[in-house]
Coordinates of C-alpha atoms and ligand atoms in Angstrom, one line a residue:
X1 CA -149.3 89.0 82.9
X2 CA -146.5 87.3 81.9
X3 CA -143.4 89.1 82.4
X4 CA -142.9 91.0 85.2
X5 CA -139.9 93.2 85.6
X6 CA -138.6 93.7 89.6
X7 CA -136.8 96.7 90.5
X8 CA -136.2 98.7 93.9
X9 CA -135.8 102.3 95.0
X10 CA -131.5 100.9 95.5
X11 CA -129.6 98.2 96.0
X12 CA -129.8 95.7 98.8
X13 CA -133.4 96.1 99.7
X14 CA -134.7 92.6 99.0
X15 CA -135.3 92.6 95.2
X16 CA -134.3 89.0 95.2
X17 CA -135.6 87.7 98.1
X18 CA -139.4 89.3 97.0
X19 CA -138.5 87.8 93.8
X20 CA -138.3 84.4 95.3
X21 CA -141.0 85.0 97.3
X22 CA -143.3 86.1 94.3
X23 CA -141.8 82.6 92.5
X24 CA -142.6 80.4 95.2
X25 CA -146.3 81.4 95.2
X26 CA -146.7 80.5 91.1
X27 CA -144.7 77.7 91.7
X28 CA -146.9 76.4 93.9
X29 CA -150.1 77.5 91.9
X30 CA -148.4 75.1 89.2
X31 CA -146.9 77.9 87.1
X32 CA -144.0 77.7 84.9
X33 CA -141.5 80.5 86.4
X34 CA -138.2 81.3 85.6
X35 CA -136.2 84.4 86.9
X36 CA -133.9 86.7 84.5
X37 CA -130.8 88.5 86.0
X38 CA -130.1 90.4 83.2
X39 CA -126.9 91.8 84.6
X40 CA -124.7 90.1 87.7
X41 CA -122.2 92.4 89.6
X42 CA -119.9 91.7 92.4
X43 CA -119.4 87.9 91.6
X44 CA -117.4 85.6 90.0
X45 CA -117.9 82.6 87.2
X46 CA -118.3 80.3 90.0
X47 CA -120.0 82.0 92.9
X48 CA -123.7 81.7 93.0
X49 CA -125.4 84.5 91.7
X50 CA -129.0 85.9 92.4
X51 CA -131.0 83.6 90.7
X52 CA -129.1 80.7 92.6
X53 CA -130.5 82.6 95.8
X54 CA -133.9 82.1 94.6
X55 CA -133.4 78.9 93.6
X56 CA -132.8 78.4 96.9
X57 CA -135.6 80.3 98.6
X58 CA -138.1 78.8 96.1
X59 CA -137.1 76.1 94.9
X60 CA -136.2 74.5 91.4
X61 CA -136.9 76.7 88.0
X62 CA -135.4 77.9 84.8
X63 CA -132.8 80.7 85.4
X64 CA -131.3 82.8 82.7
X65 CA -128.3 85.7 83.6
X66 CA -127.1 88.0 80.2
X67 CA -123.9 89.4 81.5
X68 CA -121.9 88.7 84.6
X69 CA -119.0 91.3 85.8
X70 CA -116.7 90.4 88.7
X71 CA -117.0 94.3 90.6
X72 CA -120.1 95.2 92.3
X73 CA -120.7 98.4 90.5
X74 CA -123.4 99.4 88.6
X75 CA -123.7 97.2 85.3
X76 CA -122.2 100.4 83.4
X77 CA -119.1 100.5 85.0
X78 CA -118.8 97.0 85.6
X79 CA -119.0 95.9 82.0
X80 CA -116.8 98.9 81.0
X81 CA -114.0 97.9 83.6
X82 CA -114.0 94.1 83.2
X83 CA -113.9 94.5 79.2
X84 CA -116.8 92.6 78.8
X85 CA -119.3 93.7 76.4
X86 CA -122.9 95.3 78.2
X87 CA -126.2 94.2 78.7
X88 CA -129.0 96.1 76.4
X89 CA -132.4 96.8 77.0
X90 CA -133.1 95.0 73.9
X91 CA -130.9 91.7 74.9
X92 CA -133.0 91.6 78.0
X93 CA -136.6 92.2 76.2
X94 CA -135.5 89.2 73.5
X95 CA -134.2 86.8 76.2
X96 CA -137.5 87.7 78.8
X97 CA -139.3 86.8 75.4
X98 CA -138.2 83.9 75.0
X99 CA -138.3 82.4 78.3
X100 CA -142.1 84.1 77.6
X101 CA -142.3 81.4 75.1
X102 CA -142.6 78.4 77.7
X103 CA -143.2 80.1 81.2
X104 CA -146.4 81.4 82.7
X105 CA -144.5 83.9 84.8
X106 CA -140.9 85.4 83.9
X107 CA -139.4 87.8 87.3
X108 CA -136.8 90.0 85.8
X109 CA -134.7 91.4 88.3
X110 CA -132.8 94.6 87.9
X111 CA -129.6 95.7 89.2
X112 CA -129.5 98.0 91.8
X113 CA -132.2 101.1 91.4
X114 CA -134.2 101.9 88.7
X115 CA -132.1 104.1 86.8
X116 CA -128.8 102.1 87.4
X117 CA -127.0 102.4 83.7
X118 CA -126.5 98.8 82.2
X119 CA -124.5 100.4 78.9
X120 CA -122.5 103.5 78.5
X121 CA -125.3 105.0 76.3
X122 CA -126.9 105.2 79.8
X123 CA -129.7 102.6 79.0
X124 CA -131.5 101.4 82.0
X125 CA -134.3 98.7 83.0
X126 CA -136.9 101.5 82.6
X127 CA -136.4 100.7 78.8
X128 CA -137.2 96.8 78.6
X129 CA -141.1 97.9 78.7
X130 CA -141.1 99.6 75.5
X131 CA -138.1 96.9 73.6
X132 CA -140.9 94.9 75.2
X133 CA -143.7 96.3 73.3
X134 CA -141.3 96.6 70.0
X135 CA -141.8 92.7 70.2
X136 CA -144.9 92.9 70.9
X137 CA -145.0 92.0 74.6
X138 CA -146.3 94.0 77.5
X139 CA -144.9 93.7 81.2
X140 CA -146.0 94.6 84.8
X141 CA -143.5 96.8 87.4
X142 CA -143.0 96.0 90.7
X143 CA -141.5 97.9 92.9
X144 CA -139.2 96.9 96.0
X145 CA -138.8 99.5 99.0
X146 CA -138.0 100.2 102.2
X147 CA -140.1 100.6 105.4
X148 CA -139.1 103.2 107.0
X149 CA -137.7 106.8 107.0
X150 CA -136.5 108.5 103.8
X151 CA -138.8 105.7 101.7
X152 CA -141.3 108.1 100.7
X153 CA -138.8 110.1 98.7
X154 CA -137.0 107.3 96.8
X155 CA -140.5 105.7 96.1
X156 CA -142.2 108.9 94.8
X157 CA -139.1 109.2 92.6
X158 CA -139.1 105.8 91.4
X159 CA -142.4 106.0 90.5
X160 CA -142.2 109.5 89.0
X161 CA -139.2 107.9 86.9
X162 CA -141.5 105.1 85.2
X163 CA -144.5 107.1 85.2
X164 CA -142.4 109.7 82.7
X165 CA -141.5 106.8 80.3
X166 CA -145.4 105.6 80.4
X167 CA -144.5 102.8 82.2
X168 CA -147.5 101.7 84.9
X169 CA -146.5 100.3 87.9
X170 CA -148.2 97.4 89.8
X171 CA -147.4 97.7 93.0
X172 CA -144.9 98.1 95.7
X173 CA -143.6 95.6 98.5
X174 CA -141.9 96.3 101.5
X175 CA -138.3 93.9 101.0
X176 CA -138.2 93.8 104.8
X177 CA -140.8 94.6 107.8
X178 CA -139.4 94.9 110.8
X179 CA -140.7 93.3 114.0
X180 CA -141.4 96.2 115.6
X181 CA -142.1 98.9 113.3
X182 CA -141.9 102.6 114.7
X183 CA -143.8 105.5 114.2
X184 CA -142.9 106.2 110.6
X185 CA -142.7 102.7 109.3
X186 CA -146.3 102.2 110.5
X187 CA -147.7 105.7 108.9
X188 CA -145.8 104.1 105.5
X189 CA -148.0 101.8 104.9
X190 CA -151.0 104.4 104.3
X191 CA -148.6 107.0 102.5
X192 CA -146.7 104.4 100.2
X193 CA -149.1 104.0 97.8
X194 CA -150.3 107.3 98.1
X195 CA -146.7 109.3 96.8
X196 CA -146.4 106.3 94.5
X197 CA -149.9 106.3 92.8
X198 CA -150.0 102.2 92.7
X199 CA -151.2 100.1 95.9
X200 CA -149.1 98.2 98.5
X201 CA -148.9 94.2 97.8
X202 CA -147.3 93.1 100.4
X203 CA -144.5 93.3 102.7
X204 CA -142.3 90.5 104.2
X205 CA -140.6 90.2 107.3
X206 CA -137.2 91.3 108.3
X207 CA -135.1 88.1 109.2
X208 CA -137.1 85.8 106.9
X209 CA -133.9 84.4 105.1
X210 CA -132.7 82.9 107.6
X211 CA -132.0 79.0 108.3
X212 CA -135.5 78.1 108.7
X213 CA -136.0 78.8 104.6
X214 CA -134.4 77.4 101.5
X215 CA -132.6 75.0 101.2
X216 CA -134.8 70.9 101.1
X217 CA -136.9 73.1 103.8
X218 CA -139.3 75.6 101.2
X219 CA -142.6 75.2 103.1
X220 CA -141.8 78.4 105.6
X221 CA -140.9 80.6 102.4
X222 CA -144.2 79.8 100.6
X223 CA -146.1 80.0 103.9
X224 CA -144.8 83.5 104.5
X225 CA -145.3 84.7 101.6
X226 CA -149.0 83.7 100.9
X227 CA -149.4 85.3 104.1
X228 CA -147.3 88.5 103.0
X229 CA -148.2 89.0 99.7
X230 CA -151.5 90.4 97.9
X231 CA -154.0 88.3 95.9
X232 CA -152.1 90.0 93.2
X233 CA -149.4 88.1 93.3
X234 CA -150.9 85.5 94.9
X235 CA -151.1 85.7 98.4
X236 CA -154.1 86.6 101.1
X237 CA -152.3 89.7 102.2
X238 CA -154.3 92.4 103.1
X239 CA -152.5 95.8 104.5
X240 CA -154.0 96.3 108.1
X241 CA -154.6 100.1 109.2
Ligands
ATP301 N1 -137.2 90.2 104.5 C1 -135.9 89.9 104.7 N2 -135.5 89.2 105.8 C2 -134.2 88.9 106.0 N3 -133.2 89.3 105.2 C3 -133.5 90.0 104.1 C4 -134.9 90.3 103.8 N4 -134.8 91.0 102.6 C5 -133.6 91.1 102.3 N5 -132.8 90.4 103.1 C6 -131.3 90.3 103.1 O1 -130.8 91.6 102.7 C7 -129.8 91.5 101.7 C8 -130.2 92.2 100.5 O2 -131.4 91.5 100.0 P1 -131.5 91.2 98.4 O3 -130.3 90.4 98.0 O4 -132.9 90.6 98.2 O5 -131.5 92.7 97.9 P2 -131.5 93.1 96.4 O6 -132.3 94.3 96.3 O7 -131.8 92.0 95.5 O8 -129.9 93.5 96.1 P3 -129.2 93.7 94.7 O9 -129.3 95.1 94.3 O10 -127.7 93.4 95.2 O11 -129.7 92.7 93.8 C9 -129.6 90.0 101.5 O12 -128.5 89.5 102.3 C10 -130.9 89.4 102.0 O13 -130.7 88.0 102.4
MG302 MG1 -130.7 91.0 94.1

């Protein structure tokens, strides 16, 4: 699969640093990646951006941002505030299409949650799959959570979200496993999958973006995650009871 679009049950959860992670392990199979950030919030022209964060993480690839508003809002509101024209689901299929064209792998990252509105006819990333098929592409869904309390809700909805639009999902990962998981991160990992009807791939470890990755040192990143990260998406990672 080609295109694969990443989105999370909110903000802040590690959709970019699972991106990277997921970009690091193609890279170093010898895929072509590059990494779409349809919409940027809460930055500047000259600040780096998401996909300069994985750049970081996982090295060099082709990067590719539609709209970039200086207020970290929702795209929406953003675009709306700053005067500058929205992102639509049907920009972000044509452009994920076109990287399509010359990569073996394009990450698409969303903004914030699922349902986050890019336009102010309220379209969200839930749409790209079927402006996807309309040019005759298909995509996968993976899904960035949380580990512990309160996750089972805002997975279950996430995935009840895409599952109403007919949109499958691949998998979830956990954007951060603590060291010491307590009681109800550890019963997660056999009830995840189970409210969201798609199986766990992976979960990476809380503090792993931290001076020891990125940067000219990008072994420990791809280490982690091929440790981390489910044969499907090309780790060994196996979810231990
Ligand atoms: N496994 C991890 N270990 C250490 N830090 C992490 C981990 N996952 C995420 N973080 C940190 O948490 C913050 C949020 O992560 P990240 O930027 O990946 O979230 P996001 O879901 O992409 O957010 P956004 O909605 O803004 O795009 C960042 O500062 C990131 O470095
Ligand atoms: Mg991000």
């Amino acid at each position: 699969m080609t295109i694969m679009l990443v989105t999370g049950t909110g903000t802040e959860i590690g959709k970019t640093v699972v991106t990277a992670a997921v970009a690091t392990l193609a890279l170093g199979a010898g895929r072509r990646v590059a990494v779409l950030k349809p919409a940027q919030t809460g930055v500047g022209p000259d600040e780096p951006g998401d996909t300069d964060e994985v750049v970081r993480l996982a090295g060099p690839l082709t990067t590719s941002e539609l709209g970039r508003y200086p207020e970290p809002l929702a795209p929406a509101t953003a675009a709306a505030r700053s005067g500058l024209p929205p992102v639509s689901p049907e920009q972000i299929a044509k452009e994920a299409a076109r990287l399509a064209l010359d990569h073996d792998l394009v990450l698409v990252e969303g903004a914030g949650g699922l349902l986050v509105r890019y336009d102010e006819q309220g379209s969200t990333l839930a749409e790209v799959p079927a402006a996807l098929a309309a040019l005759g592409h298909s995509c996968t869904v993976l899904l960035v959570t949380t580990a512990g309390l309160g996750t089972l809700n805002t997975t279950a909805l996430t995935a009840e979200a895409l599952r109403n639009r007919g949109v499958p999902l691949l998998g979830l990962v956990i954007g951060a496993w603590p060291a010491e998981p307590d009681l109800a991160a550890r019963c997660n990992l056999a009830d995840l999958p189970v409210v969201a009807g798609a199986p766990l791939l992976g979960a990476l470890p809380a503090g792993l973006v931290g001076s020891a990755h990125g940067g000219a040192d990008r072994v420990p990143l791809r280490t982690t995650a091929r440790s981390c990260l489910a044969p499907a998406l090309g780790g060994v990672w196996a979810v231990s009871p």
